[in-house]
């Protein structure tokens, strides 16, 4: 309803010549999974909408490789990125200190290699910020990274895996400053701050514009040798949008050089410290910049901002600080539709896995020599971490529902295949022999004896696959496929426990429900084919 | 199910090697030691197996008739599951299943071996009566020479896969051809 209203507005605007041009498909706006990225993406989206351009949001995509990969493959049109990240992590070039030179190099190389365009920077830098607790800084007299190298050997580091691996991360820090910590462990962005606050680690990597640095009262150590390259934020735009909708690109450049570091830090703090929903933070930010009309209610932008505020569990922060129960009640509409989508992802992938694995498992029983090798190969897929599997598939399948379904399908294969094979092979030999001796054809033995008797084992495999699927499907949010992973990913990004739980609890309940439901199906199947055993 | 190493096997005058094995099996009733009933089929469907495989429209009726033959009332037992039967009843169903399509030849592989003595005697008696009324050729494999002499017209004593002696029970008792046969008779208390 709301979407169609926005569509009508867009049509009317373009008809009277106010809109930029009639857009055949919405502009796909994405972000990486941390607060600032959400805010910037939401500002892009609302700014486009205020010009009557339809937008499709894919916020919280896995990480740099997934977001940039999706941009390159054309699955998304625009997302906020940082020049230093582009230089080192995307293009694999050497760090250099001059911001202007970095932007020029990155923009040229991206355009040449990937036909990706870096719009002029937004106006602020967000560099890595090595942070410690105020108490640690005071007792060890830490103010700079040189101080950390001098006095830090007793401290424990908790960094993102990204930071530990990137040449402009920990390796560079060690090389430039000679920092040696007692212990370094990889932490998710979302748990870094709580781990530091709780004393689990002593040093973390944050972002200089982070709202959380203020929320946890941390001290940022100065990069006194200017090791970090400049990380200027900018919108990066894919090839398709440049070609199909140059007007949208022009709208996005309105933000160039408009957001300074103070402004960005204030926006981040509202989101991460005050718990204001992303859509509201972004709408207020745009209004403050004079890019959208100041009176709410009489423009498409304000309308869509309200709409977004209402379905805030996808893009928003915590609304107020009510209890989890209140939050779940308030969000029950969006949660129900995410649960439905989650279930759909699981159902479709599971069904496909059954269609493939069941006949394959049956067929393999006729070639036991080859069977073990085939089943082990399928089992090897199981050992791939979900996020890695999803990342591998981006060049082939892009982002969104299709690669998520393929990944879930691959994860479901093994339990079903293994149980079908073992179940069919292990059928009661007395019944099989009698069937053969009395004149059943091999096909009849399979259909009327082996398969029915293997049904409980096969069903157990399907149940295992289904429960694994429900859990794994939460990862689908990293590639924009939606489902209950959405609030989990967003909550992790915004360090909002309530939001994480609002996805995790229904996901757990769903796993239980799916297992119970299939258990009932299994008993019904046993009654139907299994000699009345229940 | 097993092909001969040498020699030929004939059923009703035709070499088995010339026949389609599946069709042949459907013409021979078979009773394994453990009954081999399909646990997920009710008694009636088990008994109707071969007529059903042969495409008989009245497979269930044939099954009921066969159940009647082995002394099980189809109205009582037809809808039961195999696991709801005693060992002796299961074996009766197995015999009914072997007989349902009225084969000329019946193959029984230690059919009464796994039963207690009373049930076994009971079943042997029914089987003898059955064979007499149906006039059917039965090949019964057993380790029990008493059972053999009580049920058989002719006994073939096998040792290490070779025939020691083939004879009618009386002749076998009267004149064992080898020391092994004599020993066997002695151990069975038949001499």
XYZ file of C-alpha atoms in Angstrom:
725
model
C 0.000 0.000 0.000
C 2.657 2.413 1.137
C 4.973 1.236 -1.587
C 2.326 1.736 -4.238
C 1.623 5.191 -2.822
C 5.313 6.059 -3.187
C 5.115 4.681 -6.709
C 2.125 6.895 -7.524
C 3.937 9.912 -6.119
C 6.932 9.098 -8.268
C 4.734 8.781 -11.347
C 2.858 12.015 -10.672
C 6.085 13.893 -10.057
C 7.643 12.658 -13.249
C 4.434 13.343 -15.174
C 4.420 16.998 -14.151
C 8.083 17.266 -14.896
C 9.246 17.612 -11.307
C 10.723 14.138 -11.132
C 13.965 13.310 -12.768
C 12.739 10.624 -15.123
C 10.398 7.662 -15.066
C 12.425 4.877 -13.518
C 11.799 1.398 -14.817
C 13.309 -0.272 -11.763
C 14.048 1.024 -8.274
C 17.550 2.138 -7.350
C 19.080 -0.516 -5.090
C 20.747 1.184 -2.120
C 22.935 -0.947 0.156
C 25.113 -0.604 3.225
C 27.696 -2.572 5.139
C 26.757 -3.912 8.560
C 27.645 -1.048 10.893
C 25.778 1.983 12.118
C 27.390 4.727 10.053
C 26.955 2.752 6.864
C 23.254 2.273 7.656
C 22.783 6.003 8.242
C 24.537 7.067 5.043
C 22.687 4.486 2.956
C 19.384 5.563 4.474
C 20.226 9.191 3.629
C 20.988 8.175 0.037
C 17.678 6.330 -0.105
C 15.542 9.104 1.345
C 17.218 11.743 -0.788
C 16.447 9.723 -3.917
C 12.873 9.176 -2.772
C 12.414 12.901 -2.155
C 13.172 13.311 -5.855
C 10.536 10.764 -6.761
C 12.975 7.978 -7.464
C 11.899 4.545 -6.226
C 14.389 2.821 -3.934
C 14.989 -0.754 -2.902
C 16.992 -1.058 0.359
C 19.522 -3.842 0.924
C 21.083 -2.672 4.157
C 23.642 -4.570 6.222
C 25.356 -6.573 3.498
C 28.074 -8.937 4.855
C 31.236 -6.879 4.560
C 33.433 -5.079 2.055
C 33.873 -8.037 -0.293
C 30.166 -8.827 -0.385
C 29.001 -5.213 -0.780
C 31.580 -4.275 -3.399
C 31.123 -7.623 -5.145
C 27.391 -6.969 -5.357
C 28.049 -3.486 -6.752
C 30.360 -4.889 -9.387
C 27.903 -7.609 -10.409
C 25.085 -5.050 -10.663
C 22.987 -6.476 -7.821
C 23.124 -3.162 -6.009
C 23.475 0.353 -7.410
C 25.065 2.379 -4.652
C 26.518 2.069 -1.142
C 28.786 4.157 1.098
C 32.457 3.163 1.061
C 35.731 4.648 2.286
C 38.627 5.612 0.033
C 41.284 3.945 2.232
C 39.301 0.707 2.173
C 38.967 1.001 -1.580
C 42.689 1.581 -1.939
C 43.885 -1.290 0.194
C 41.143 -3.872 0.686
C 39.418 -3.629 -2.701
C 42.144 -2.619 -5.136
C 45.109 -4.050 -3.228
C 47.247 -0.934 -3.675
C 49.856 0.424 -1.263
C 48.772 2.906 1.441
C 49.632 6.563 0.974
C 48.986 9.564 3.215
C 47.473 12.254 0.952
C 43.671 12.234 0.892
C 43.329 13.867 -2.488
C 45.837 11.528 -4.113
C 44.148 8.504 -2.586
C 40.717 9.536 -3.884
C 42.115 10.162 -7.367
C 43.865 6.813 -7.497
C 40.924 4.852 -6.136
C 38.396 6.573 -8.393
C 40.520 6.001 -11.487
C 41.342 2.385 -10.714
C 37.733 1.459 -9.821
C 36.400 3.086 -12.974
C 38.956 1.334 -15.129
C 38.748 -2.093 -13.528
C 35.095 -2.375 -12.479
C 33.260 0.534 -14.158
C 32.435 1.665 -10.621
C 32.215 5.387 -9.982
C 33.273 7.057 -6.743
C 31.190 10.215 -6.287
C 33.018 13.176 -4.720
C 33.578 12.455 -0.993
C 30.826 13.267 1.488
C 33.068 15.529 3.532
C 34.422 13.533 6.470
C 37.024 10.916 7.217
C 36.374 7.838 9.277
C 39.669 6.239 10.068
C 40.504 3.301 12.268
C 40.577 4.323 15.885
C 42.550 2.210 18.319
C 40.704 2.604 21.589
C 41.277 1.644 25.232
C 39.264 2.108 28.424
C 39.814 5.429 30.120
C 41.210 3.620 33.170
C 43.794 1.799 31.046
C 44.831 5.025 29.339
C 45.235 6.796 32.678
C 47.195 4.098 34.460
C 49.570 3.376 31.563
C 49.719 7.021 30.344
C 48.531 6.104 26.853
C 47.706 8.887 24.388
C 49.274 7.768 21.111
C 50.015 4.540 19.259
C 53.690 5.084 20.097
C 52.673 4.952 23.753
C 50.852 1.699 23.077
C 54.002 0.192 21.555
C 55.962 1.303 24.634
C 53.563 0.147 27.358
C 51.168 -2.284 25.720
C 52.846 -5.689 26.023
C 50.624 -6.640 28.946
C 47.396 -5.769 27.120
C 45.015 -8.025 25.234
C 43.660 -6.947 21.855
C 40.191 -7.671 20.495
C 39.975 -6.734 16.821
C 37.673 -7.500 13.929
C 38.916 -10.308 11.702
C 38.956 -7.687 8.957
C 41.394 -5.524 10.925
C 43.643 -8.441 11.878
C 44.023 -9.458 8.245
C 44.172 -6.160 6.359
C 47.585 -4.695 5.522
C 46.266 -1.342 6.778
C 45.155 -3.049 9.990
C 47.106 -4.870 12.659
C 50.025 -6.000 10.424
C 50.699 -2.366 9.507
C 50.381 -1.297 13.115
C 52.977 -3.868 14.140
C 55.280 -2.861 11.291
C 54.999 0.890 11.780
C 54.902 1.173 15.559
C 56.260 -2.180 16.711
C 53.130 -2.735 18.790
C 53.280 -6.087 20.585
C 50.229 -7.153 22.572
C 50.039 -10.046 25.011
C 47.232 -11.658 23.107
C 45.066 -10.873 20.085
C 41.695 -12.353 19.386
C 39.200 -11.891 16.570
C 35.898 -10.398 17.682
C 32.701 -9.500 15.881
C 32.259 -5.716 15.533
C 29.170 -5.935 17.695
C 30.851 -7.575 20.689
C 34.092 -5.566 20.604
C 32.753 -2.734 22.703
C 30.993 -4.867 25.272
C 34.095 -7.082 25.541
C 36.246 -4.010 26.134
C 33.822 -2.515 28.643
C 33.579 -5.818 30.508
C 37.382 -6.103 30.684
C 37.577 -9.179 28.454
C 40.050 -7.329 26.219
C 41.974 -4.057 26.697
C 42.467 -2.664 23.172
C 40.030 -2.650 20.232
C 39.796 -1.206 16.766
C 36.939 1.211 16.296
C 36.058 3.967 13.878
C 36.920 7.583 14.571
C 33.336 8.733 14.001
C 31.882 5.917 16.092
C 29.028 6.787 18.439
C 29.992 3.827 20.589
C 33.336 5.351 21.520
C 31.416 8.063 23.322
C 28.849 5.629 24.707
C 31.505 3.515 26.428
C 33.751 6.506 27.380
C 36.818 5.239 25.558
C 40.113 6.925 24.761
C 41.252 6.883 21.130
C 45.023 6.628 20.684
C 46.422 9.148 18.225
C 48.052 7.887 14.991
C 51.129 10.052 15.661
C 53.147 8.621 12.757
C 50.291 9.006 10.261
C 50.216 5.364 9.377
C 46.552 5.135 8.340
C 45.650 6.193 4.832
C 42.788 8.690 4.586
C 39.385 7.002 4.791
C 37.126 9.536 3.131
C 33.527 8.425 2.939
C 31.911 8.544 -0.497
C 29.028 7.021 -2.391
C 30.161 4.377 -4.867
C 27.905 3.839 -7.845
C 27.677 0.784 -10.099
C 27.770 0.769 -13.872
C 24.087 0.132 -14.498
C 22.887 3.165 -12.552
C 25.373 5.467 -14.298
C 24.015 4.326 -17.635
C 20.293 3.895 -16.949
C 19.599 6.633 -14.445
C 22.216 9.418 -14.514
C 19.684 11.705 -12.853
C 19.777 9.524 -9.736
C 23.555 9.780 -9.708
C 23.233 13.541 -9.938
C 20.867 13.553 -6.951
C 23.361 11.562 -4.915
C 26.123 14.075 -5.577
C 24.047 16.654 -3.680
C 25.490 15.062 -0.539
C 29.098 15.504 -1.635
C 31.131 17.639 0.764
C 28.068 18.308 2.926
C 28.662 16.032 5.919
C 31.604 16.996 8.092
C 33.096 14.877 10.851
C 31.240 16.653 13.674
C 27.916 16.173 11.933
C 28.592 12.507 11.221
C 29.669 11.824 14.772
C 26.460 13.449 16.032
C 24.351 11.315 13.711
C 26.175 8.155 14.827
C 25.669 9.052 18.455
C 21.929 9.514 17.981
C 21.724 6.060 16.461
C 24.161 4.144 18.617
C 23.864 5.922 21.929
C 20.342 7.378 21.965
C 18.770 4.474 20.118
C 16.888 6.598 17.587
C 15.770 4.604 14.499
C 18.016 4.876 11.437
C 15.222 6.252 9.261
C 14.584 9.093 11.689
C 18.296 9.913 12.114
C 18.717 9.999 8.329
C 15.562 12.086 7.746
C 16.599 14.614 10.371
C 20.102 14.702 8.903
C 18.783 15.467 5.426
C 16.436 18.156 6.735
C 19.257 19.769 8.714
C 21.275 19.934 5.493
C 18.338 21.577 3.754
C 18.206 18.773 1.222
C 14.605 17.856 2.045
C 11.753 20.163 3.085
C 11.682 20.968 6.766
C 7.978 20.415 7.483
C 7.165 16.734 7.859
C 4.023 15.294 6.303
C 3.874 17.214 3.040
C 6.577 15.479 1.053
C 7.286 11.983 -0.178
C 10.511 11.929 1.803
C 8.782 12.576 5.091
C 6.142 10.045 4.202
C 8.660 7.351 3.494
C 10.631 8.285 6.594
C 7.556 7.696 8.738
C 6.934 4.486 6.930
C 10.470 3.382 7.627
C 10.209 4.386 11.247
C 7.263 2.041 11.540
C 9.081 -0.933 10.093
C 12.137 0.003 12.010
C 13.441 -3.427 12.925
C 14.928 -3.656 9.470
C 16.631 -0.304 9.363
C 15.956 1.367 12.647
C 17.474 1.425 16.070
C 15.834 0.756 19.384
C 12.770 2.898 19.850
C 12.939 4.072 23.403
C 14.241 1.679 26.017
C 11.236 -0.520 26.760
C 11.473 -4.171 27.743
C 12.150 -6.925 25.235
C 8.545 -8.089 25.507
C 7.256 -4.599 24.669
C 9.685 -4.394 21.785
C 8.596 -7.758 20.398
C 4.968 -6.663 20.682
C 5.615 -3.392 18.910
C 7.543 -5.141 16.152
C 5.238 -8.106 15.741
C 4.080 -7.077 12.265
C 7.523 -6.886 10.652
C 8.701 -9.876 12.684
C 5.815 -11.972 11.401
C 6.622 -11.151 7.782
C 10.335 -11.818 8.382
C 9.452 -15.135 9.973
C 7.311 -15.999 6.967
C 10.150 -15.109 4.618
C 12.572 -17.116 6.729
C 10.273 -20.106 6.573
C 9.921 -19.692 2.826
C 13.708 -19.677 2.365
C 13.961 -22.862 4.435
C 11.019 -24.576 2.757
C 12.120 -23.926 -0.816
C 15.758 -24.910 -0.229
C 14.776 -27.979 1.769
C 12.323 -29.115 -0.880
C 14.964 -28.750 -3.579
C 17.445 -30.687 -1.441
C 14.929 -33.496 -0.944
C 14.219 -33.661 -4.672
C 17.943 -34.060 -5.384
C 19.333 -35.937 -2.374
C 16.616 -38.572 -2.044
C 16.949 -40.093 -5.541
C 20.725 -39.636 -5.372
C 20.912 -41.496 -2.050
C 18.735 -44.280 -3.453
C 20.792 -44.462 -6.647
C 24.054 -44.619 -4.720
C 22.956 -47.791 -2.947
C 23.328 -49.556 -6.292
C 26.973 -48.434 -6.610
C 28.323 -48.762 -3.052
C 31.913 -48.472 -4.289
C 31.397 -44.938 -5.531
C 28.830 -43.974 -2.909
C 31.145 -43.158 -0.030
C 33.235 -40.798 -2.171
C 30.196 -38.910 -3.437
C 28.650 -38.570 0.014
C 31.931 -37.362 1.540
C 32.287 -34.745 -1.190
C 28.822 -33.448 -0.407
C 29.745 -33.569 3.277
C 32.760 -31.370 2.596
C 30.394 -28.561 1.555
C 29.020 -28.736 5.083
C 32.384 -27.719 6.517
C 32.494 -24.416 4.587
C 31.564 -21.511 6.830
C 28.245 -20.068 5.733
C 29.472 -16.555 5.164
C 32.378 -17.858 3.052
C 30.042 -19.927 0.911
C 27.830 -16.886 0.404
C 30.842 -14.753 -0.526
C 32.050 -17.330 -3.068
C 28.705 -17.278 -4.806
C 28.450 -13.539 -5.389
C 30.397 -13.571 -8.687
C 28.129 -16.382 -9.925
C 24.760 -15.533 -8.462
C 24.981 -12.003 -7.109
C 23.180 -11.223 -3.871
C 19.665 -11.654 -2.617
C 17.329 -14.604 -2.460
C 18.829 -16.840 -5.156
C 22.327 -17.297 -3.679
C 20.794 -17.666 -0.222
C 18.574 -20.476 -1.501
C 21.517 -22.141 -3.229
C 23.618 -21.986 -0.066
C 20.823 -23.380 2.094
C 20.183 -26.064 -0.517
C 23.847 -27.093 -0.421
C 23.816 -27.252 3.377
C 20.684 -29.429 3.384
C 22.038 -32.019 0.968
C 24.359 -33.931 3.255
C 22.060 -35.016 6.095
C 19.355 -36.080 3.655
C 21.777 -37.878 1.337
C 23.597 -39.667 4.169
C 20.431 -40.803 5.915
C 18.745 -41.928 2.693
C 21.777 -43.977 1.728
C 22.260 -45.572 5.146
C 18.529 -46.037 5.687
C 17.961 -47.801 2.373
C 21.074 -49.955 2.751
C 20.214 -50.918 6.277
C 16.684 -52.178 5.627
C 15.654 -55.434 7.284
C 17.290 -58.064 5.069
C 14.629 -60.696 5.837
C 11.903 -58.569 4.270
C 14.108 -57.668 1.290
C 15.108 -61.297 0.650
C 11.520 -62.490 0.912
C 10.389 -59.790 -1.492
C 13.025 -60.779 -4.024
C 12.446 -64.505 -3.609
C 8.720 -64.107 -4.158
C 9.267 -62.294 -7.423
C 9.482 -58.558 -6.770
C 11.545 -56.721 -9.362
C 14.484 -54.658 -7.987
C 12.377 -51.556 -8.554
C 9.481 -53.016 -6.605
C 11.806 -54.027 -3.776
C 13.074 -50.448 -3.601
C 9.636 -48.857 -3.850
C 7.626 -51.202 -1.655
C 10.168 -52.568 0.806
C 13.393 -50.605 1.151
C 12.069 -47.031 0.917
C 9.078 -47.492 3.225
C 11.228 -49.234 5.806
C 13.920 -46.534 5.525
C 11.359 -43.751 5.961
C 12.051 -43.073 9.659
C 15.803 -42.741 9.002
C 15.239 -40.551 5.931
C 12.794 -38.365 7.842
C 15.360 -37.973 10.626
C 17.803 -36.694 8.006
C 15.263 -34.228 6.663
C 14.566 -32.985 10.196
C 18.273 -32.479 10.822
C 18.606 -30.568 7.551
C 15.581 -28.417 8.354
C 16.858 -27.392 11.779
C 20.313 -26.597 10.363
C 18.587 -24.621 7.607
C 16.590 -22.476 10.017
C 19.814 -21.530 11.781
C 21.854 -20.992 8.640
C 19.123 -18.928 6.995
C 19.882 -16.131 9.463
C 23.107 -15.633 7.480
C 21.031 -14.846 4.402
C 20.663 -11.316 5.753
C 24.341 -10.727 4.969
C 23.551 -10.973 1.282
C 20.277 -9.109 1.413
C 17.901 -12.051 1.287
C 15.932 -10.955 4.336
C 14.440 -13.224 6.951
C 15.035 -13.272 10.692
C 18.748 -12.677 10.124
C 17.870 -9.054 9.348
C 17.272 -7.891 12.933
C 20.188 -10.077 14.073
C 22.622 -8.502 11.601
C 21.281 -4.996 12.197
C 21.272 -5.522 15.948
C 24.842 -6.777 15.861
C 25.844 -3.771 13.766
C 24.151 -1.327 16.103
C 25.108 -3.195 19.285
C 21.416 -3.476 20.151
C 20.814 -6.649 22.157
C 17.055 -6.305 22.061
C 17.048 -6.184 18.294
C 19.354 -9.193 18.071
C 17.029 -11.142 20.349
C 13.987 -10.054 18.351
C 15.468 -12.083 15.483
C 17.185 -14.824 17.461
C 14.210 -15.794 19.621
C 11.761 -16.272 16.722
C 14.512 -18.136 14.837
C 14.992 -20.527 17.747
C 11.236 -20.925 18.118
C 10.980 -21.565 14.396
C 13.655 -24.275 14.588
C 11.727 -25.967 17.385
C 8.436 -25.622 15.526
C 9.883 -26.989 12.288
C 11.420 -29.935 14.129
C 8.163 -30.648 15.957
C 6.119 -30.307 12.781
C 8.358 -32.680 10.887
C 8.236 -35.038 13.873
C 4.479 -35.195 13.491
C 4.898 -35.787 9.754
C 7.375 -38.542 10.557
C 4.914 -40.285 12.866
C 2.190 -39.971 10.252
C 4.535 -41.454 7.660
C 5.368 -44.278 10.057
C 1.691 -45.005 10.542
C 1.092 -44.928 6.828
C 4.095 -46.942 5.650
C 5.920 -48.203 8.683
C 3.652 -50.952 9.963
C 1.842 -48.777 12.463
C 4.950 -48.064 14.484
C 4.890 -44.652 15.988
C 18.674 -66.115 -6.589
C 21.722 -68.333 -6.816
C 22.958 -69.682 -10.151
C 24.185 -73.286 -10.245
C 27.947 -73.895 -10.616
C 27.220 -76.845 -12.885
C 24.293 -78.999 -13.973
C 20.774 -77.816 -14.661
C 17.658 -77.176 -12.641
C 14.287 -77.834 -14.210
C 10.900 -76.676 -13.020
C 7.862 -78.197 -14.723
C 10.151 -79.522 -17.413
C 11.745 -76.192 -18.323
C 15.338 -75.262 -17.523
C 15.512 -72.379 -15.076
C 18.334 -70.857 -17.089
C 15.870 -70.406 -19.966
C 13.282 -68.684 -17.816
C 12.895 -65.099 -16.649
C 14.004 -65.275 -13.000
C 11.381 -62.831 -11.744
C 8.521 -64.687 -13.465
C 9.930 -67.983 -12.221
C 10.070 -66.781 -8.615
C 6.440 -65.712 -8.824
C 5.563 -69.300 -9.751
C 7.390 -70.776 -6.766
C 6.108 -70.346 -3.246
C 8.839 -69.452 -0.772
C 8.851 -69.596 3.010
C 12.007 -68.310 4.735
C 13.001 -69.277 8.259
C 12.037 -66.006 9.894
C 8.856 -65.616 7.886
C 10.235 -62.523 6.115
C 6.903 -60.733 6.304
C 6.974 -57.095 5.245
C 6.586 -55.354 8.615
C 4.902 -52.309 7.104
C 2.136 -54.294 5.422
C -0.889 -55.758 7.161
C -1.356 -59.520 7.136
C -3.788 -59.525 4.220
C -1.518 -57.436 2.030
C 1.428 -59.665 2.882
C -0.518 -62.761 1.920
C -1.712 -61.083 -1.283
C 1.835 -60.220 -2.380
C 2.335 -62.756 -5.186
C -1.190 -62.524 -6.659
C -0.729 -58.735 -6.596
C 2.639 -59.025 -8.350
C 0.955 -61.216 -10.968
C -1.670 -58.543 -11.467
C -4.611 -60.550 -10.141
C -7.734 -58.458 -9.688
C -8.887 -60.646 -6.798
C -5.531 -60.668 -4.969
C -7.176 -59.954 -1.605
C -9.659 -62.775 -2.047
C -6.824 -65.164 -2.917
C -4.985 -63.965 0.167
C -8.035 -64.578 2.380
C -8.448 -68.068 0.927
C -4.783 -68.810 1.638
C -5.074 -67.521 5.194
C -8.065 -69.825 5.667
C -5.941 -72.716 4.378
C -3.251 -72.181 7.027
C -5.834 -71.940 9.748
C -6.003 -68.174 10.236
C -9.392 -66.498 10.039
C -8.888 -63.614 7.579
C -11.593 -61.612 9.327
C -9.617 -61.795 12.568
C -6.071 -61.620 11.245
C -6.343 -59.898 7.859
C -6.020 -56.367 9.205
C -3.373 -57.063 11.820
C 0.229 -55.979 11.569
C 2.886 -58.725 11.516
C 4.310 -57.481 14.821
C 0.940 -58.155 16.465
C 1.236 -61.890 15.718
C 2.992 -64.709 17.553
C 5.930 -66.467 15.904
C 3.778 -69.402 14.868
C 1.086 -67.139 13.423
C 3.700 -65.199 11.481
C 5.009 -68.416 10.011
C 1.475 -69.416 9.030
C 1.078 -66.080 7.254
C 4.395 -66.723 5.470
C 3.067 -70.079 4.287
C -0.220 -68.486 3.246
C 1.737 -65.888 1.286
C 3.712 -68.664 -0.443
C 0.514 -70.514 -1.322
C -1.762 -67.633 -2.263
C -1.034 -67.725 -5.996
C -1.385 -71.532 -5.983
C 2.120 -72.395 -7.194
C 3.046 -75.949 -8.175
C 6.270 -75.828 -6.232
C 6.892 -74.682 -2.695
C 10.328 -73.923 -1.276
C 10.685 -73.866 2.496
C 13.947 -72.880 4.158
C 13.881 -74.223 7.744
C 10.350 -72.882 8.080
C 9.789 -74.189 11.605
C 13.329 -73.861 12.947
C 12.803 -70.762 15.062
C 9.642 -71.938 16.842
C 9.103 -73.592 20.231
C 8.491 -77.324 20.272
C 4.702 -77.233 20.705
C 4.125 -74.603 18.034
C 6.476 -76.445 15.738
C 4.609 -79.753 16.125
C 1.338 -77.946 15.592
C 2.582 -76.271 12.428
C 4.164 -79.421 11.065
C 0.811 -81.173 11.448
C -1.010 -78.397 9.580
C 1.611 -78.423 6.886
C 1.326 -82.159 6.351
C -2.457 -81.897 6.026
C -2.100 -78.953 3.708
C 0.272 -80.688 1.391
C -1.921 -83.716 1.200
C -4.991 -81.696 0.258
C -3.195 -79.370 -2.186
C -1.060 -82.047 -3.857
C 1.852 -79.686 -4.218
C 5.587 -80.337 -4.643
C 7.453 -79.006 -1.628
C 11.195 -78.773 -1.127
C 11.821 -78.297 2.577
C 15.266 -77.620 3.996
C 15.795 -78.672 7.602
C 18.480 -79.696 10.078
C 15.979 -81.823 11.917
C 15.897 -85.370 10.585
C 12.805 -86.161 12.653
C 10.988 -83.342 10.914
C 12.235 -84.601 7.566
C 11.124 -88.148 8.180
C 7.767 -87.035 9.476
C 6.958 -84.728 6.558
C 8.829 -86.000 3.525
C 8.147 -88.470 0.740
C 11.800 -88.453 -0.129
C 14.767 -87.246 1.865
C 18.059 -86.070 0.409
C 20.849 -85.925 2.989
C 23.415 -83.270 2.156
C 26.906 -82.951 3.562
C 29.326 -80.247 2.483
C 27.093 -79.522 -0.514
C 27.094 -83.130 -1.747
C 24.254 -85.621 -1.622
C 24.976 -88.523 0.753
C 21.738 -90.365 0.087
C 18.338 -89.880 -1.521
C 15.594 -92.181 -0.344
C 12.102 -92.496 1.076
C 12.097 -92.116 4.885
C 11.500 -95.826 5.458
C 14.280 -96.844 3.105
C 16.631 -94.318 4.645
C 15.912 -95.669 8.129
C 16.292 -99.216 7.040
C 19.501 -98.816 5.081
C 21.652 -95.768 5.633
C 24.013 -95.518 2.659
C 26.932 -93.907 4.475
C 28.289 -93.768 8.029
C 27.344 -90.061 8.113
C 23.677 -90.835 7.445
C 23.770 -93.617 10.061
C 25.313 -91.221 12.606
C 22.672 -88.629 11.787
C 19.832 -91.112 12.316
C 21.388 -92.230 15.573
C 21.712 -88.694 16.874
C 18.100 -87.961 15.934
C 17.024 -90.968 18.001
C 15.548 -92.649 14.957
C 17.643 -95.784 15.251
